[in-house]
CSV table of C-alpha atoms and ligand atoms in Angstrom, one decimal:
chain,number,residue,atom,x,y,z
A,163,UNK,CA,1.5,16.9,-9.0
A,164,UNK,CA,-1.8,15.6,-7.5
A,165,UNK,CA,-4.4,17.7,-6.2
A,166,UNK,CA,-4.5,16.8,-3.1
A,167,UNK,CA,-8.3,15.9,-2.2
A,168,UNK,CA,-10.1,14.5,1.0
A,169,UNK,CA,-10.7,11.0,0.8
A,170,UNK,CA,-13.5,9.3,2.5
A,171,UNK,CA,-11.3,7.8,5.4
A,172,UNK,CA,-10.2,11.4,5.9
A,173,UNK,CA,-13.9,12.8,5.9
A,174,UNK,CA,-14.3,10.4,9.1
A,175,UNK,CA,-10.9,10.3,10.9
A,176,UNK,CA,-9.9,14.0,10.3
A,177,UNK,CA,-12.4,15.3,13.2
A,178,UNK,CA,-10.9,12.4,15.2
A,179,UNK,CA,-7.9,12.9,15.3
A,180,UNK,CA,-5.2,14.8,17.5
A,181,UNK,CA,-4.2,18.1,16.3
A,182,UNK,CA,-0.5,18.8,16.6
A,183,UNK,CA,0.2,21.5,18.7
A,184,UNK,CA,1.3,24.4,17.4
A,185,UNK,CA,4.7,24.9,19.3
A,186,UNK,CA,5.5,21.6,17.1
A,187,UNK,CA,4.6,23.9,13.9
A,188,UNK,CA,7.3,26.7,12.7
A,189,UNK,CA,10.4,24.8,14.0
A,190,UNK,CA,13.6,24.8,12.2
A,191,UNK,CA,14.7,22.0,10.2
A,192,UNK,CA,18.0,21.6,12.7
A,193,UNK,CA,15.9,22.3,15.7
A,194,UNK,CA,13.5,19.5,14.6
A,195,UNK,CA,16.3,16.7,13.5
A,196,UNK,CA,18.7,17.4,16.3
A,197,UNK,CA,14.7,16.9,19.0
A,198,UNK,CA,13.7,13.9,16.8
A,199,UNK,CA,17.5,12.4,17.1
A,200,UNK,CA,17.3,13.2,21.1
A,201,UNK,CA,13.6,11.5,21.5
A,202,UNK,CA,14.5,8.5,19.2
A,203,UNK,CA,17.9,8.1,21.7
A,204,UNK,CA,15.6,8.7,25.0
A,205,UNK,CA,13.5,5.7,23.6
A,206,UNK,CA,15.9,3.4,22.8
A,207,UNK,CA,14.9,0.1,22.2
A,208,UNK,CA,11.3,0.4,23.6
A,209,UNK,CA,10.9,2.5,20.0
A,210,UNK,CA,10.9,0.8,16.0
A,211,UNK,CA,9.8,3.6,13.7
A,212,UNK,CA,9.1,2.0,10.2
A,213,UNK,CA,9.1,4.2,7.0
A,214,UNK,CA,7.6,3.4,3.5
A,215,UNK,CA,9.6,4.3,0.7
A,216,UNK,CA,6.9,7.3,-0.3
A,217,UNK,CA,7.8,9.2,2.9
A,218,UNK,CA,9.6,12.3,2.7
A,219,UNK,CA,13.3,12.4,2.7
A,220,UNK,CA,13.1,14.1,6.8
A,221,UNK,CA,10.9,11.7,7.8
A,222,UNK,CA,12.5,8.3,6.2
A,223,UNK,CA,15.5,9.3,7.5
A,224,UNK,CA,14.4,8.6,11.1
A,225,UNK,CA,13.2,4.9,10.4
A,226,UNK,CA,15.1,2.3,11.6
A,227,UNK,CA,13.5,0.2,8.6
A,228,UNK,CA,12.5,1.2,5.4
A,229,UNK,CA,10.9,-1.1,3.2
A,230,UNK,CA,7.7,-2.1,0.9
A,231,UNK,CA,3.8,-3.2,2.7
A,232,UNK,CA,5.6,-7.1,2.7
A,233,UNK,CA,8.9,-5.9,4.3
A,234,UNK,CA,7.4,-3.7,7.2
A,235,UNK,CA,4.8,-6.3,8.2
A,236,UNK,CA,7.5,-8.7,8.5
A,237,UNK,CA,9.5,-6.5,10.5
A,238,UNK,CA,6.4,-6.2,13.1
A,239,UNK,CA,6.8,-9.1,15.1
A,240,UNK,CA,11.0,-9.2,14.5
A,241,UNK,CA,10.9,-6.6,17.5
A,242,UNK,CA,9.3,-7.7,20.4
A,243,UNK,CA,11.3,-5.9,22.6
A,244,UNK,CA,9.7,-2.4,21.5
A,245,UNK,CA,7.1,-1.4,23.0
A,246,UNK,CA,6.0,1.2,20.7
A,247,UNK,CA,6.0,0.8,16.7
A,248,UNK,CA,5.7,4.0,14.9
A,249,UNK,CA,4.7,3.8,11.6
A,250,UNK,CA,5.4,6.2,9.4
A,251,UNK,CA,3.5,5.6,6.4
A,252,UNK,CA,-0.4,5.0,6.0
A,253,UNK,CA,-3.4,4.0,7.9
A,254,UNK,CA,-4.3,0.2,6.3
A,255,UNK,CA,0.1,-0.3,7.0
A,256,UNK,CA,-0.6,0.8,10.4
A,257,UNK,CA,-3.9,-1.1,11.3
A,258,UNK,CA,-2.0,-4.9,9.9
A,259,UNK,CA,0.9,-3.8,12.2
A,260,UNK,CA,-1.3,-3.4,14.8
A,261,UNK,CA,-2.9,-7.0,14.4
A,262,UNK,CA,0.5,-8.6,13.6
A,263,UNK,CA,1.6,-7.1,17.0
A,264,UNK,CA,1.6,-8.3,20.8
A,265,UNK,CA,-0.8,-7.1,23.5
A,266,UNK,CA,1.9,-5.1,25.0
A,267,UNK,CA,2.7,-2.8,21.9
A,268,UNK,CA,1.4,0.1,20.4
A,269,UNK,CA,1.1,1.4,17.0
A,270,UNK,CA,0.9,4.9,16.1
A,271,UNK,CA,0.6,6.6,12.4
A,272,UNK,CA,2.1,10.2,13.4
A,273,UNK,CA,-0.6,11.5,11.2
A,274,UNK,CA,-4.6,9.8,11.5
A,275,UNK,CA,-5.3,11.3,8.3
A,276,UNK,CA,-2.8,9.9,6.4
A,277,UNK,CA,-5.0,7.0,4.4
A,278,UNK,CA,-5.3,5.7,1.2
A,279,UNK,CA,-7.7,6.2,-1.4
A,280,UNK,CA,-7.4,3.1,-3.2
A,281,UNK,CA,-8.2,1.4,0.3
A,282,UNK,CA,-11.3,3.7,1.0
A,283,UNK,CA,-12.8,2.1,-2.5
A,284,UNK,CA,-13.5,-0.9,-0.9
A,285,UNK,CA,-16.2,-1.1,1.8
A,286,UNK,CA,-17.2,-4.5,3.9
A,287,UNK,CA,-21.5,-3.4,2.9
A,288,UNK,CA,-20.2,-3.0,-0.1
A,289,UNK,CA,-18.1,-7.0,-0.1
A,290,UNK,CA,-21.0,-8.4,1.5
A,291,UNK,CA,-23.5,-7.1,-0.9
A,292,UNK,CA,-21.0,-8.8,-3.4
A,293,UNK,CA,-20.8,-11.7,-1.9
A,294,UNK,CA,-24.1,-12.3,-1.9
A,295,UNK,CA,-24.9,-11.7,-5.6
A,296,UNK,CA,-22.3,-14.0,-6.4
A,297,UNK,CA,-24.3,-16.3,-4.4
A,298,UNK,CA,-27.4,-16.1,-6.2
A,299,UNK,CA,-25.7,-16.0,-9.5
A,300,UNK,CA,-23.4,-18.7,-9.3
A,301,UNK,CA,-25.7,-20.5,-6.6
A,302,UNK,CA,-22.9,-21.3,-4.0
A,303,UNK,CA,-20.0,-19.0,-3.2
A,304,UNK,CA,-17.6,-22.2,-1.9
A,305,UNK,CA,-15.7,-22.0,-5.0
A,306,UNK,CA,-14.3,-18.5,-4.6
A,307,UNK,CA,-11.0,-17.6,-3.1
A,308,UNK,CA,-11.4,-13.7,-1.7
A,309,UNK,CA,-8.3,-12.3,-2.0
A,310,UNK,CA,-7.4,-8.7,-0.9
A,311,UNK,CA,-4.4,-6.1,-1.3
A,312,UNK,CA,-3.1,-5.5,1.9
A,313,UNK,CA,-4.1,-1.1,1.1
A,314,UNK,CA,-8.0,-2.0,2.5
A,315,UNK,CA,-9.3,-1.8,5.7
A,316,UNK,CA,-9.1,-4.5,8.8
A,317,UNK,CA,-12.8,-5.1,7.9
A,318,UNK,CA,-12.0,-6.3,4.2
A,319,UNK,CA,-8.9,-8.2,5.8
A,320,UNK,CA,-11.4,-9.9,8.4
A,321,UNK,CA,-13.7,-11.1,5.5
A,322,UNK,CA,-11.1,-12.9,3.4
A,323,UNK,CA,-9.3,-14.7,6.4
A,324,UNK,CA,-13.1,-16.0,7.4
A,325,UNK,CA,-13.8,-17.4,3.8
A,326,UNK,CA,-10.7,-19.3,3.5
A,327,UNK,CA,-9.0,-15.9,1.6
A,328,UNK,CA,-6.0,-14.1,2.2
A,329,UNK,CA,-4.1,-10.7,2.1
A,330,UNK,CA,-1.4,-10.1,-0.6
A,331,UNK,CA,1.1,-7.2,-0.9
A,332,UNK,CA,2.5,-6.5,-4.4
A,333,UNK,CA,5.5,-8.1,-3.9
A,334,UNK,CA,3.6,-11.6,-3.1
A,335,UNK,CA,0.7,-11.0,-5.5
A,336,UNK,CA,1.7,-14.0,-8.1
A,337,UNK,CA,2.5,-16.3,-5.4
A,338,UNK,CA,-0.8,-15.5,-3.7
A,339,UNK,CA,-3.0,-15.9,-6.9
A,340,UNK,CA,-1.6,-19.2,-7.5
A,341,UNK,CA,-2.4,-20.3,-4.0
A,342,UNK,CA,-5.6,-19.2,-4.2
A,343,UNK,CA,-6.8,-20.9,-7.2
A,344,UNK,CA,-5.3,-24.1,-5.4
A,345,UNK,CA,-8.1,-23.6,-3.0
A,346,UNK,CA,-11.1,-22.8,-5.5
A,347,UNK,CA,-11.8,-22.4,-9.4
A,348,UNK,CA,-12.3,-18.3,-9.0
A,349,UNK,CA,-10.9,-15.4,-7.3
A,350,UNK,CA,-13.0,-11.9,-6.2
A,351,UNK,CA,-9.5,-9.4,-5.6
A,352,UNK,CA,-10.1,-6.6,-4.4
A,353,UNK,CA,-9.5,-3.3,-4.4
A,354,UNK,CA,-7.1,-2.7,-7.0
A,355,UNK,CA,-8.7,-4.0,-10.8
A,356,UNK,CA,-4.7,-3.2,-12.0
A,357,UNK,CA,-2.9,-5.1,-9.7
A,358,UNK,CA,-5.4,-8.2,-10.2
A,359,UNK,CA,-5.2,-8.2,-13.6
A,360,UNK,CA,-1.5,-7.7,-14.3
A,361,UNK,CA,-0.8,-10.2,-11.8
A,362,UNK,CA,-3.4,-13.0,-13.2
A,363,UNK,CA,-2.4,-11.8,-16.7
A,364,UNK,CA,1.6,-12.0,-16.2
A,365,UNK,CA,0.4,-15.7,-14.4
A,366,UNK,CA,-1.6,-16.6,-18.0
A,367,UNK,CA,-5.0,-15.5,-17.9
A,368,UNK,CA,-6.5,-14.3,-20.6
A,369,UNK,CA,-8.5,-10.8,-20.2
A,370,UNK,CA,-11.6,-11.9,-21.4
A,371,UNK,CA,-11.5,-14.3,-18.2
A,372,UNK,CA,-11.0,-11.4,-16.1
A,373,UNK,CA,-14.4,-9.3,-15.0
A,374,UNK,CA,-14.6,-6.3,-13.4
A,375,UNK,CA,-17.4,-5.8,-10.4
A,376,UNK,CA,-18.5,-2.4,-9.8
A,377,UNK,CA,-19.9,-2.1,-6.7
A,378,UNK,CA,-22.0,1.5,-8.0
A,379,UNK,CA,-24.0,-1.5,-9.9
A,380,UNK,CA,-26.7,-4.2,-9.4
A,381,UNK,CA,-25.1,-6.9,-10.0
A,382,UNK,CA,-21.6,-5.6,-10.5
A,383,UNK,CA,-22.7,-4.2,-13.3
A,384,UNK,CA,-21.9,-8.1,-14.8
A,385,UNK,CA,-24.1,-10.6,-16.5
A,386,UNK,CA,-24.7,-14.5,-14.2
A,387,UNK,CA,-23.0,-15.9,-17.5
A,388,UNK,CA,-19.9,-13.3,-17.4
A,389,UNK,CA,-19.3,-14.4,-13.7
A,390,UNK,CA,-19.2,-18.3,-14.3
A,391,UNK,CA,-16.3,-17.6,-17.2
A,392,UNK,CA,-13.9,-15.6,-14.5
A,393,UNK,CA,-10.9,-17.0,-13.0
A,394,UNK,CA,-10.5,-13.6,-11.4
A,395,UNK,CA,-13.5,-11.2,-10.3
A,396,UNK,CA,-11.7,-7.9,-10.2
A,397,UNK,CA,-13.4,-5.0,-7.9
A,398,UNK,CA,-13.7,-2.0,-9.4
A,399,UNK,CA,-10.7,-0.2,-7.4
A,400,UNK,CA,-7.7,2.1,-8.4
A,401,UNK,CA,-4.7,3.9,-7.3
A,402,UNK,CA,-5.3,7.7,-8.2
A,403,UNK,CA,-1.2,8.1,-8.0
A,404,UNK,CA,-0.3,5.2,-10.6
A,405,UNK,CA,-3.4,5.3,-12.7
A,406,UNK,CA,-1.5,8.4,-13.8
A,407,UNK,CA,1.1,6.7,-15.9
A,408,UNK,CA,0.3,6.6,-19.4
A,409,UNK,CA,1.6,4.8,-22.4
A,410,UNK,CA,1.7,7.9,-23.6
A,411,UNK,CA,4.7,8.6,-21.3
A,412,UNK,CA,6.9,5.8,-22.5
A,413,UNK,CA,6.4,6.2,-26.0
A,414,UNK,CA,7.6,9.6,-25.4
A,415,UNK,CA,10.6,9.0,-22.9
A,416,UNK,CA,12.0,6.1,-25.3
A,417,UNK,CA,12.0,8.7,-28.2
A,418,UNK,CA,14.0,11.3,-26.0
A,419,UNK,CA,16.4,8.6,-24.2
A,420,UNK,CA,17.0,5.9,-26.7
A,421,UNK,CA,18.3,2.8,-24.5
A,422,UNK,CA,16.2,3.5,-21.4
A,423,UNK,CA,14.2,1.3,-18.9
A,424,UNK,CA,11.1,1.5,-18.0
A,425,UNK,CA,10.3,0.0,-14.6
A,426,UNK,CA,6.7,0.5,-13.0
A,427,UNK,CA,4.4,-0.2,-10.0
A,428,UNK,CA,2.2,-2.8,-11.1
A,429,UNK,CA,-0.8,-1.0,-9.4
A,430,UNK,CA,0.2,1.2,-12.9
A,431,UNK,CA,-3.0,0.2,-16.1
A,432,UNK,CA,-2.6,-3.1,-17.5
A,433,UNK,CA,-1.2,-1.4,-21.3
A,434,UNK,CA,1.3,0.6,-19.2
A,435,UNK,CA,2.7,-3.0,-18.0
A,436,UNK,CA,3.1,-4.1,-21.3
A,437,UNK,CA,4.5,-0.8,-22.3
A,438,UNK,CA,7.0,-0.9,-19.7
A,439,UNK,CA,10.4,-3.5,-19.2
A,440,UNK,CA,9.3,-3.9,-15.5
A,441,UNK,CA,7.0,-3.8,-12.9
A,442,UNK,CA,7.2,-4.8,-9.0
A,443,UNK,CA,6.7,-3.5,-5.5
A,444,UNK,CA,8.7,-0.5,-4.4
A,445,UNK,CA,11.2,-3.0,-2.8
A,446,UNK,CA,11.9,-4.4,-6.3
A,447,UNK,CA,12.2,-1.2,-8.1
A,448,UNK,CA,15.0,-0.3,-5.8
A,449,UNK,CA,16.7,-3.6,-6.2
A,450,UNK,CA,16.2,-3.8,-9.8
A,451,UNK,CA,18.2,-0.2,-10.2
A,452,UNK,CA,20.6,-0.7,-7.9
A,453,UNK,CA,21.8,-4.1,-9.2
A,454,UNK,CA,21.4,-2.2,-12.7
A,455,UNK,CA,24.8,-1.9,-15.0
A,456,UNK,CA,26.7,1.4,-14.3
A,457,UNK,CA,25.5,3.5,-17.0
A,458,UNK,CA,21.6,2.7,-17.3
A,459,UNK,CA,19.2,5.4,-17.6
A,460,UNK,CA,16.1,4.4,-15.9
A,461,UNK,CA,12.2,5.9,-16.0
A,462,UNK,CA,10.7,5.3,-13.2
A,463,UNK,CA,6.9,4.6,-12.8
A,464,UNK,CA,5.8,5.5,-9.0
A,465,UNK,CA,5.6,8.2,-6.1
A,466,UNK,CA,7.7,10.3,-6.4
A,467,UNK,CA,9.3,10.8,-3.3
A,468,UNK,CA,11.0,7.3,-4.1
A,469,UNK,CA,12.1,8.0,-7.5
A,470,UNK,CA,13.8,11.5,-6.2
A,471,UNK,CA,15.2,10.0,-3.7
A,472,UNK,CA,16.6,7.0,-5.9
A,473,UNK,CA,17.8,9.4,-8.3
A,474,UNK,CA,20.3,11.2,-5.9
A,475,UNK,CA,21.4,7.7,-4.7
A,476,UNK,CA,22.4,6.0,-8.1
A,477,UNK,CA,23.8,9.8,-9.2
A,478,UNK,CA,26.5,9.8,-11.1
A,479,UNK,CA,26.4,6.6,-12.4
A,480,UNK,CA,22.7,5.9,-13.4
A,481,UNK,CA,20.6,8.1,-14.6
A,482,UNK,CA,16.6,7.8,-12.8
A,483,UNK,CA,13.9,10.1,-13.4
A,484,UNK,CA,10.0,9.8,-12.9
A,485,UNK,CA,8.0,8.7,-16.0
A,486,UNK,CA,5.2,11.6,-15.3
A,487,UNK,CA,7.9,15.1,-15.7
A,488,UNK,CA,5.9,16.5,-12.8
A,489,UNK,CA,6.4,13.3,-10.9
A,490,UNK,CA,3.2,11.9,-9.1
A,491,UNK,CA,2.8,12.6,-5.6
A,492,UNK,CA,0.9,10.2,-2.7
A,493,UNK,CA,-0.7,13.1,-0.5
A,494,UNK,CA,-1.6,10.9,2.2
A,495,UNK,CA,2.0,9.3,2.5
A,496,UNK,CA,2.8,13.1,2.2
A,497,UNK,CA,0.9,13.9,5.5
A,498,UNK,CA,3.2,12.3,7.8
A,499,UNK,CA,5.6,15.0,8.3
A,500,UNK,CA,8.7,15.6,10.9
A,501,UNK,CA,6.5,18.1,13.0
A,502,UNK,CA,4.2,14.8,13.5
A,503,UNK,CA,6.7,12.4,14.1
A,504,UNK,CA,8.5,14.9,16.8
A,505,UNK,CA,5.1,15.3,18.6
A,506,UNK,CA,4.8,11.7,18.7
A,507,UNK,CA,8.3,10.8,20.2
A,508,UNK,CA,8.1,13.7,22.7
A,509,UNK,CA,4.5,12.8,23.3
A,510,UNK,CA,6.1,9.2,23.9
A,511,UNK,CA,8.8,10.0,26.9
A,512,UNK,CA,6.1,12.1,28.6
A,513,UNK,CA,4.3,9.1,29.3
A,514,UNK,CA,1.4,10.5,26.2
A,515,UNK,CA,0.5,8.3,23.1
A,516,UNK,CA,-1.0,9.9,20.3
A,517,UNK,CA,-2.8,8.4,17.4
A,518,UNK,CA,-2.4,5.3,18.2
A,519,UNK,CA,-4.0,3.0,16.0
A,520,UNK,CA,-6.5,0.0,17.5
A,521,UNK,CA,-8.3,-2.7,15.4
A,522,UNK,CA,-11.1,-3.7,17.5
A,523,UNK,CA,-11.2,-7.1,18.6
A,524,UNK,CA,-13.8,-8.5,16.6
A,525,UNK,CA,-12.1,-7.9,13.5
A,526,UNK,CA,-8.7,-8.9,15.2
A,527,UNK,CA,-9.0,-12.6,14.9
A,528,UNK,CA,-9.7,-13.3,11.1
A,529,UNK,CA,-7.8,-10.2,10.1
A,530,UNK,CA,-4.2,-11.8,11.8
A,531,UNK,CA,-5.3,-15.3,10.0
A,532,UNK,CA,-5.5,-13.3,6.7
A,533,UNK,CA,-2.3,-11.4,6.9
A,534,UNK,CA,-0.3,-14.9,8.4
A,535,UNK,CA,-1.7,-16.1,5.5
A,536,UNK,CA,-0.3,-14.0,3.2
A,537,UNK,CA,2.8,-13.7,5.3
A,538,UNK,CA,3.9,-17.4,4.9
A,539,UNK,CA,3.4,-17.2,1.4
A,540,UNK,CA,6.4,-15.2,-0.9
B,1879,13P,P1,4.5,-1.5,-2.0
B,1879,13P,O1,4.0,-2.6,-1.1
B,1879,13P,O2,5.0,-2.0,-3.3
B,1879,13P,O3,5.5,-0.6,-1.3
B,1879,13P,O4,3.2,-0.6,-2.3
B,1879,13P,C1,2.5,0.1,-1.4
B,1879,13P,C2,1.7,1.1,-2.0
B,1879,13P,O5,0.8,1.7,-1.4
B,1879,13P,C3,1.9,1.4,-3.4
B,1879,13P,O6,1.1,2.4,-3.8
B,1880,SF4,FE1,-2.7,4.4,-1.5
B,1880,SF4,FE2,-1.9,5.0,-4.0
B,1880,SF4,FE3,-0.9,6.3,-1.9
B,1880,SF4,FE4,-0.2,3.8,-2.3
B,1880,SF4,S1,0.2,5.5,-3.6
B,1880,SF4,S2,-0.8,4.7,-0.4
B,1880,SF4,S3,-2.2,2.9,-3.1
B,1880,SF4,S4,-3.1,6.3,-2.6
């Protein structure tokens, strides 16, 4: 398991937030399913509750669609009719939910400090500081495609839509790549370095095309002449749940389970990629088993909420397990429990929204471009 550790977009929104209140703390798990059922029934269809496939099992069990970042997005402006969209999951799913939706609805995360690490590593200073050295150094930047993961903030999202770039998700990321280099000779992807380059390496690039900008650095820590080779400036980003899987880990598992598959997140180190059979979104990893022969034995190389969960599903006639033995843990996907998502609904028939999540309107405009963008492209 993860140590569970305040990330930066925590630090900030933690103090913000609403506390729950403690009659919604101590209930019993009947007491809490059989309110939760009653609130979601009172709402009707003014409610859409949206789970990611990290949530826990008495939360995801509430949504009226599960899915993967590309999935839920989609599923945002599908419902019109609801006037409130809670998403249970993290803050950057929230915040695109929020842009992709109409003036009359309202997104809440059940939980404010549920964020994402990975999505705290990128910061706009930080882009345009980038942007600008790659201006000096290459002497124009209208050559370069940003592209960005859809885990970073509105203001990231904003930047890329108003340079011509675009949001991915990682079930979109090959497509996306290819239509970025359409539009220009060089990519900057940010925030996740893994993603970037098993996507641009699975699409041909060679690594040694591939640079890494750390934003700690002057210069991205990168030489002018290192920056004119790239096809794909990666930002120095990472996932502190999949950076966990090793190669180590599949070596091992294929010596104890002769015959098994290995299927990983691709936000998983490059080697661990090439170590494993497959790699895609949460949404593929669950197809891919599923549609699996009866019989397969599968490790599986994400949260492990999914993986548990997957397990019990394809039990008896596939075997799943995680590929870390203690199973790796999201602890901001974590924060969203049923206590929250009671409050909220309750909260909700009351007349009271909590934690609702707004993208101010001068990042609105360029962030919907960018994720329309990356919607119409799969
Ligand atoms: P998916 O879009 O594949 O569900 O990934 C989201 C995520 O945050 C993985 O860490
Ligand atoms: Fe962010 Fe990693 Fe959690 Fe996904 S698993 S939400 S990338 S911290």
């Amino acid at each position: 398991m993860l140590i569970p550790l305040l990330t930066e977009y925590e630090k900030e929104h933690i103090s913000a937030r609403q506390a729950i209140p403690e009659r919604y703390l101590g209930l019993s798990d009947d007491e809490m399913d059989g309110r939760i059922a009653a609130a979601r029934a009172a709402l009707g269809r003014r409610l859409v509750i949206l789970g990611h496939h990290y949530q826990r099992d008495e939360v995801i069990k509430f949504a009226d669609y599960t899915g993967d970042s590309f999935k839920l997005a989609r599923q945002v402006s599908r419902h019109p009719d609801a006037e409130f969209i809670v998403f249970c999951g993290v803050h950057f799913m929230a915040e695109s939910a929020d842009v992709l939706s109409a003036d009359h609805q309202q997104v809440i995360l059940p939980d404010l400090a549920a964020g994402c690490s990975m999505a705290d590593m990128a910061d706009p200073d930080q882009l345009e500081q980038c942007w600008g050295d790659l201006e000096q150094m290459l002497g124009s930047t209208s050559a370069i495609v940003p592209v960005t993961y859809i885990n970073s903030a509105a203001s990231i999202k904003a930047f890329c839509g108003e340079r011509g770039g675009v949001v991915c998700t990682s079930s979109n990321a090959a497509a996306t790549l290819k239509w970025a280099w359409e539009r220009g000779g060089k990519i900057v992807f940010l925030p996740d370095q893994h993603l970037g380059r098993n996507t641009a390496y699975k699409l041909g690039v060679p690594l040694d095309q591939m640079m890494v900008w750390d934003p700690g650095e002057i210069w991205g820590g990168l030489e002018p002449d290192a920056v004119r080779r790239a096809r794909i400036i990666l930002w120095k980003g990472h996932c502190s749940v999949h950076e966990r899987f090793t190669v180590r880990q599949i070596e091992n598992i294929r010596a104890r389970h002769p015959g098994v598959r290995v299927i990983v997140h691709p936000e998983v180190p490059w080697e661990v990629v090439q170590a494993a059979d497959e790699a895609g979104s949460t949404e593929y990893i669950l197809k891919t088993v599923r549609e699996s022969p009866v019989g397969s034995t599968w490790a599986v190389g994400t949260e492990v909420h999914l993986v548990n969960r997957l397990a019990r599903e394809m039990d008896p006639d596939r075997a799943i397990f995680s590929l870390d033995q203690f199973g790796c843990l999201c602890s901001t996907m974590f924060r969203v429990s049923p206590n929250h998502l009671l409050w909220i609904l309750e909260g909700l028939i009351g007349g009271e929204v909590h934690n609702r999540i707004i993208v101010p309107d001068d990042r609105k405009y360029w962030t919907r471009i960018a994720l329309e963008r990356m919607l119409s492209i799969s």
